[in-house]
GROMACS .gro file of C-alpha atoms in nm:
model
  284
    1MET     CA    1   0.000   0.000   0.000
    2LYS     CA    2   0.149   0.333  -0.109
    3LYS     CA    3   0.198   0.602   0.149
    4PHE     CA    4   0.116   0.972   0.122
    5GLU     CA    5   0.472   1.064   0.024
    6GLU     CA    6   0.485   0.800  -0.250
    7LEU     CA    7   0.154   0.910  -0.401
    8TYR     CA    8   0.270   1.271  -0.406
    9VAL     CA    9   0.603   1.179  -0.569
   10ASP     CA   10   0.415   0.969  -0.826
   11GLN     CA   11   0.215   1.280  -0.925
   12ILE     CA   12   0.528   1.490  -0.966
   13THR     CA   13   0.689   1.216  -1.174
   14LEU     CA   14   0.377   1.189  -1.392
   15LEU     CA   15   0.364   1.565  -1.450
   16GLU     CA   16   0.733   1.582  -1.541
   17LYS     CA   17   0.702   1.282  -1.773
   18GLN     CA   18   0.413   1.445  -1.961
   19GLY     CA   19   0.594   1.777  -2.000
   20TYR     CA   20   0.427   1.986  -1.730
   21ASN     CA   21   0.756   2.133  -1.616
   22PHE     CA   22   1.036   2.370  -1.720
   23SER     CA   23   1.144   2.293  -2.075
   24ASP     CA   24   1.256   2.453  -2.400
   25GLN     CA   25   0.908   2.422  -2.549
   26HIS     CA   26   0.696   2.599  -2.290
   27SER     CA   27   0.722   2.764  -1.954
   28SER     CA   28   0.641   2.576  -1.640
   29LEU     CA   29   0.283   2.470  -1.590
   30ALA     CA   30   0.361   2.256  -1.287
   31ASN     CA   31   0.592   2.508  -1.121
   32THR     CA   32   0.688   2.532  -0.755
   33ASP     CA   33   0.371   2.725  -0.673
   34PHE     CA   34   0.158   2.454  -0.832
   35LEU     CA   35   0.347   2.174  -0.658
   36GLY     CA   36   0.314   2.355  -0.327
   37LYS     CA   37  -0.062   2.384  -0.371
   38LEU     CA   38  -0.080   2.018  -0.471
   39LEU     CA   39   0.107   1.917  -0.155
   40TYR     CA   40  -0.115   2.134   0.066
   41LYS     CA   41  -0.449   2.030  -0.088
   42PHE     CA   42  -0.353   1.663  -0.111
   43LEU     CA   43  -0.253   1.663   0.256
   44LYS     CA   44  -0.590   1.812   0.353
   45ALA     CA   45  -0.774   1.557   0.135
   46TYR     CA   46  -0.563   1.275   0.277
   47GLN     CA   47  -0.639   1.375   0.636
   48LYS     CA   48  -1.009   1.428   0.565
   49SER     CA   49  -1.045   1.095   0.388
   50ASN     CA   50  -0.875   0.911   0.673
   51LYS     CA   51  -1.109   1.077   0.917
   52LEU     CA   52  -1.435   1.032   0.726
   53ASN     CA   53  -1.338   0.715   0.541
   54GLN     CA   54  -1.461   0.842   0.204
   55PRO     CA   55  -1.308   0.978  -0.122
   56ASN     CA   56  -1.221   1.344  -0.136
   57LEU     CA   57  -1.220   1.578  -0.436
   58PHE     CA   58  -1.011   1.890  -0.489
   59TYR     CA   59  -0.878   2.099  -0.777
   60ILE     CA   60  -0.569   2.304  -0.859
   61SER     CA   61  -0.534   2.557  -1.138
   62THR     CA   62  -0.215   2.668  -1.308
   63THR     CA   63  -0.118   2.896  -1.594
   64GLY     CA   64   0.162   2.874  -1.848
   65LEU     CA   65   0.280   3.062  -2.155
   66PHE     CA   66   0.366   2.848  -2.455
   67LYS     CA   67   0.653   2.983  -2.664
   68LYS     CA   68   0.501   2.829  -2.977
   69ILE     CA   69   0.210   3.074  -2.982
   70GLN     CA   70   0.287   3.320  -2.701
   71ASP     CA   71  -0.063   3.278  -2.562
   72GLU     CA   72  -0.148   3.206  -2.204
   73ILE     CA   73  -0.309   2.872  -2.129
   74LYS     CA   74  -0.482   2.783  -1.803
   75ILE     CA   75  -0.535   2.426  -1.682
   76VAL     CA   76  -0.753   2.316  -1.393
   77PHE     CA   77  -0.661   1.972  -1.258
   78ASN     CA   78  -0.955   1.800  -1.090
   79TYR     CA   79  -0.817   1.543  -0.842
   80LYS     CA   80  -0.970   1.260  -0.645
   81TYR     CA   81  -0.811   1.087  -0.351
   82SER     CA   82  -0.952   0.746  -0.267
   83LEU     CA   83  -0.862   0.590   0.069
   84ALA     CA   84  -0.973   0.242  -0.037
   85GLU     CA   85  -0.701   0.198  -0.298
   86PRO     CA   86  -0.529   0.428  -0.185
   87ALA     CA   87  -0.480   0.639  -0.497
   88LEU     CA   88  -0.450   1.001  -0.608
   89SER     CA   89  -0.596   1.030  -0.956
   90ILE     CA   90  -0.669   1.312  -1.201
   91GLN     CA   91  -1.038   1.286  -1.289
   92SER     CA   92  -1.038   1.555  -1.559
   93LEU     CA   93  -0.871   1.866  -1.692
   94TYR     CA   94  -1.042   2.190  -1.784
   95VAL     CA   95  -0.832   2.395  -2.024
   96THR     CA   96  -0.888   2.755  -2.135
   97MET     CA   97  -0.701   2.952  -2.400
   98LYS     CA   98  -0.793   3.268  -2.591
   99GLY     CA   99  -1.125   3.281  -2.408
  100ILE     CA  100  -1.246   2.933  -2.502
  101GLY     CA  101  -1.258   2.628  -2.276
  102LYS     CA  102  -1.243   2.254  -2.321
  103SER     CA  103  -1.299   1.971  -2.073
  104ILE     CA  104  -1.079   1.661  -2.096
  105PRO     CA  105  -1.209   1.364  -1.889
  106LEU     CA  106  -0.961   1.096  -1.779
  107ASN     CA  107  -1.027   0.738  -1.671
  108SER     CA  108  -0.685   0.708  -1.510
  109ASN     CA  109  -0.358   0.894  -1.462
  110ALA     CA  110  -0.218   0.697  -1.754
  111GLU     CA  111  -0.448   0.895  -1.985
  112LEU     CA  112  -0.300   1.232  -1.888
  113PRO     CA  113  -0.209   1.392  -2.222
  114LYS     CA  114   0.126   1.556  -2.278
  115ALA     CA  115   0.136   1.934  -2.236
  116ASP     CA  116   0.211   1.982  -2.607
  117THR     CA  117  -0.086   1.763  -2.700
  118ILE     CA  118  -0.313   1.986  -2.494
  119LEU     CA  119  -0.174   2.290  -2.675
  120GLU     CA  120  -0.242   2.130  -3.015
  121THR     CA  121  -0.594   2.037  -2.904
  122MET     CA  122  -0.667   2.393  -2.795
  123ILE     CA  123  -0.525   2.542  -3.114
  124LYS     CA  124  -0.753   2.318  -3.322
  125ALA     CA  125  -1.051   2.408  -3.101
  126TYR     CA  126  -0.969   2.779  -3.142
  127GLU     CA  127  -0.931   2.751  -3.519
  128ALA     CA  128  -1.281   2.600  -3.541
  129HIS     CA  129  -1.435   2.842  -3.291
  130PRO     CA  130  -1.625   3.160  -3.393
  131LYS     CA  131  -1.405   3.354  -3.153
  132LYS     CA  132  -1.113   3.323  -3.393
  133LYS     CA  133  -1.307   3.517  -3.657
  134TYR     CA  134  -1.392   3.775  -3.392
  135ASP     CA  135  -1.026   3.805  -3.285
  136ASP     CA  136  -0.913   3.825  -3.649
  137PHE     CA  137  -1.171   4.098  -3.710
  138LEU     CA  138  -1.041   4.308  -3.418
  139LYS     CA  139  -0.683   4.251  -3.531
  140ALA     CA  140  -0.777   4.367  -3.883
  141LEU     CA  141  -0.933   4.683  -3.739
  142ASP     CA  142  -0.609   4.762  -3.556
  143THR     CA  143  -0.414   4.700  -3.876
  144HIS     CA  144  -0.648   4.934  -4.066
  145LYS     CA  145  -0.610   5.204  -3.801
  146ASN     CA  146  -0.231   5.180  -3.824
  147LEU     CA  147  -0.253   5.199  -4.204
  148LEU     CA  148  -0.458   5.520  -4.186
  149ILE     CA  149  -0.197   5.671  -3.954
  150GLN     CA  150   0.084   5.558  -4.184
  151LYS     CA  151  -0.095   5.706  -4.487
  152GLY     CA  152  -0.153   6.042  -4.321
  153PHE     CA  153  -0.524   6.013  -4.245
  154ASP     CA  154  -0.491   6.080  -3.873
  155GLU     CA  155  -0.527   6.418  -3.700
  156LYS     CA  156  -0.161   6.496  -3.762
  157GLY     CA  157  -0.152   6.406  -4.131
  158LEU     CA  158  -0.481   6.587  -4.203
  159ASP     CA  159  -0.404   6.880  -3.969
  160ASN     CA  160  -0.750   6.816  -3.827
  161GLN     CA  161  -0.775   6.799  -3.449
  162TRP     CA  162  -1.155   6.778  -3.463
  163ILE     CA  163  -1.153   6.430  -3.615
  164PRO     CA  164  -0.875   6.227  -3.452
  165ILE     CA  165  -0.806   5.873  -3.574
  166ASP     CA  166  -1.000   5.717  -3.286
  167LYS     CA  167  -1.308   5.918  -3.381
  168HIS     CA  168  -1.268   5.799  -3.740
  169MET     CA  169  -1.258   5.438  -3.619
  170ASP     CA  170  -1.567   5.505  -3.404
  171ARG     CA  171  -1.747   5.622  -3.720
  172VAL     CA  172  -1.637   5.305  -3.897
  173MET     CA  173  -1.790   5.094  -3.620
  174GLU     CA  174  -2.108   5.307  -3.617
  175GLY     CA  175  -2.145   5.257  -3.994
  176LEU     CA  176  -2.096   4.883  -3.956
  177LYS     CA  177  -2.343   4.854  -3.668
  178THR     CA  178  -2.605   5.051  -3.861
  179GLY     CA  179  -2.555   4.825  -4.164
  180LEU     CA  180  -2.583   4.510  -3.953
  181LEU     CA  181  -2.908   4.629  -3.793
  182GLU     CA  182  -3.055   4.726  -4.131
  183ASN     CA  183  -2.947   4.391  -4.275
  184ILE     CA  184  -3.077   4.181  -3.987
  185ALA     CA  185  -3.330   4.001  -4.208
  186THR     CA  186  -3.066   3.928  -4.474
  187PRO     CA  187  -2.743   3.873  -4.279
  188PHE     CA  188  -2.574   3.702  -4.577
  189LEU     CA  189  -2.561   4.021  -4.788
  190PHE     CA  190  -2.258   4.250  -4.818
  191ILE     CA  191  -2.281   4.580  -4.629
  192MET     CA  192  -2.154   4.901  -4.790
  193PHE     CA  193  -2.113   5.229  -4.604
  194ASP     CA  194  -1.908   5.549  -4.616
  195VAL     CA  195  -1.710   5.744  -4.358
  196GLU     CA  196  -1.619   6.107  -4.426
  197THR     CA  197  -1.341   6.328  -4.296
  198LYS     CA  198  -1.155   6.646  -4.395
  199GLY     CA  199  -0.793   6.735  -4.440
  200TYR     CA  200  -0.634   7.082  -4.426
  201PHE     CA  201  -0.327   7.147  -4.638
  202ASN     CA  202  -0.102   7.432  -4.748
  203ASN     CA  203  -0.133   7.613  -4.412
  204LYS     CA  204  -0.506   7.540  -4.405
  205THR     CA  205  -0.569   7.728  -4.732
  206ASP     CA  206  -0.668   7.405  -4.909
  207VAL     CA  207  -0.944   7.182  -4.777
  208VAL     CA  208  -0.980   6.828  -4.912
  209GLU     CA  209  -1.295   6.628  -4.834
  210PHE     CA  210  -1.236   6.254  -4.810
  211LYS     CA  211  -1.493   5.976  -4.830
  212PHE     CA  212  -1.387   5.620  -4.739
  213GLY     CA  213  -1.597   5.344  -4.893
  214TYR     CA  214  -1.608   5.032  -4.673
  215GLN     CA  215  -1.745   4.685  -4.743
  216TYR     CA  216  -1.829   4.422  -4.482
  217ASP     CA  217  -1.829   4.056  -4.590
  218PRO     CA  218  -2.048   3.847  -4.353
  219HIS     CA  219  -1.913   3.519  -4.492
  220THR     CA  220  -1.551   3.588  -4.397
  221VAL     CA  221  -1.639   3.831  -4.114
  222SER     CA  222  -1.407   4.090  -4.267
  223LEU     CA  223  -1.419   4.463  -4.324
  224GLY     CA  224  -1.228   4.615  -4.613
  225LEU     CA  225  -1.164   4.959  -4.758
  226LYS     CA  226  -1.269   4.950  -5.124
  227THR     CA  227  -1.267   5.314  -5.240
  228LEU     CA  228  -1.136   5.656  -5.147
  229THR     CA  229  -1.311   5.959  -5.296
  230ALA     CA  230  -1.140   6.298  -5.257
  231LYS     CA  231  -1.283   6.639  -5.342
  232MET     CA  232  -1.125   6.981  -5.355
  233ASP     CA  233  -1.215   7.169  -5.673
  234ASP     CA  234  -1.288   6.854  -5.866
  235THR     CA  235  -1.345   6.498  -5.751
  236LYS     CA  236  -1.116   6.198  -5.779
  237THR     CA  237  -1.200   5.839  -5.683
  238TYR     CA  238  -0.940   5.573  -5.608
  239TYR     CA  239  -1.051   5.212  -5.649
  240LEU     CA  240  -0.841   4.994  -5.421
  241LYS     CA  241  -0.761   4.631  -5.493
  242THR     CA  242  -0.622   4.603  -5.141
  243GLU     CA  243  -0.609   4.849  -4.854
  244THR     CA  244  -0.236   4.893  -4.906
  245ASP     CA  245  -0.317   5.068  -5.237
  246LEU     CA  246  -0.454   5.359  -5.032
  247PRO     CA  247  -0.261   5.673  -5.141
  248HIS     CA  248  -0.107   5.905  -4.886
  249SER     CA  249  -0.324   6.205  -4.799
  250SER     CA  250  -0.047   6.442  -4.909
  251THR     CA  251  -0.029   6.262  -5.246
  252VAL     CA  252  -0.400   6.323  -5.298
  253HIS     CA  253  -0.361   6.692  -5.214
  254LYS     CA  254  -0.059   6.714  -5.445
  255HIS     CA  255  -0.275   6.581  -5.730
  256PHE     CA  256  -0.524   6.867  -5.681
  257SER     CA  257  -0.249   7.128  -5.637
  258GLU     CA  258  -0.069   7.023  -5.956
  259ASN     CA  259  -0.401   7.007  -6.142
  260GLN     CA  260  -0.486   7.362  -6.031
  261LYS     CA  261  -0.143   7.488  -6.132
  262LEU     CA  262  -0.173   7.323  -6.471
  263LEU     CA  263  -0.517   7.472  -6.532
  264ARG     CA  264  -0.397   7.820  -6.435
  265GLU     CA  265  -0.124   7.788  -6.700
  266ILE     CA  266  -0.336   7.625  -6.972
  267ILE     CA  267  -0.650   7.843  -6.954
  268PRO     CA  268  -0.477   8.175  -7.032
  269ALA     CA  269  -0.286   8.005  -7.314
  270LEU     CA  270  -0.611   7.870  -7.462
  271ASN     CA  271  -0.775   8.214  -7.440
  272ASN     CA  272  -0.479   8.375  -7.611
  273LYS     CA  273  -0.477   8.120  -7.891
  274TYR     CA  274  -0.849   8.085  -7.958
  275GLY     CA  275  -0.966   8.428  -7.857
  276HIS     CA  276  -1.205   8.545  -7.591
  277ALA     CA  277  -1.536   8.476  -7.763
  278LYS     CA  278  -1.575   8.169  -7.546
  279LYS     CA  279  -1.356   8.273  -7.264
  280VAL     CA  280  -1.258   8.000  -7.019
  281ARG     CA  281  -1.273   8.112  -6.659
  282PRO     CA  282  -0.961   8.040  -6.459
  283LEU     CA  283  -0.986   7.883  -6.117
  284LYS     CA  284  -0.988   8.123  -5.827
   0.00000   0.00000   0.00000
């Protein structure tokens, strides 16, 4: 009959064998804190079972960070100590990662999966879970925000303190929410909406109005920028194959500035050559 100390050592040996310890692949799941809790709770269960002559249940939770994915994973070990055998056995594991959970029942300690196997199981569960699409969507929004900053469509690039980049992103989300509510009866249809902003250039003497055309795809749960329409004296629309085709705000303004300069040079020349019967008015 195994004693308390032997049963405890058997658990440590089992955990180490299955990779729940310090290694090159992941940080410690069964660290000194975990082992200390196991010792304390097992001792209490051992004493209680001896006193009441019945099995005792307890659990211990631990958290580790896998280097493979750099995501925190939490495991709850549900233990049972039986005086009749006597034996300390893991009844089940409850694992959570990226906000999703999975229960893993065990018939015996021999069925305890390796730590890496648990990680692979959770990755597969996450890949198939709707939360992944949600996380990807939020990540794409952050990427889009960074792109707008990089392309000069933030408050600094547009010289517009009234519409900071966070307010622009709020308008994007408002447009999407409105589209989703309007499309509630037909959730499979694409949603199109626009978000407007203004940019001030050339010491605020030139004002360019921008309109961003967004499209939400309910099948892939993705939001993409499809068009950029800019207006100063005339209007120019950019059709974007990908968001990275978005021109810099200063490039758009330069287009209008060069166009104005060209017209100011061409119109007088046309009037001189063809007369003033049908005089072309220069831009102000």
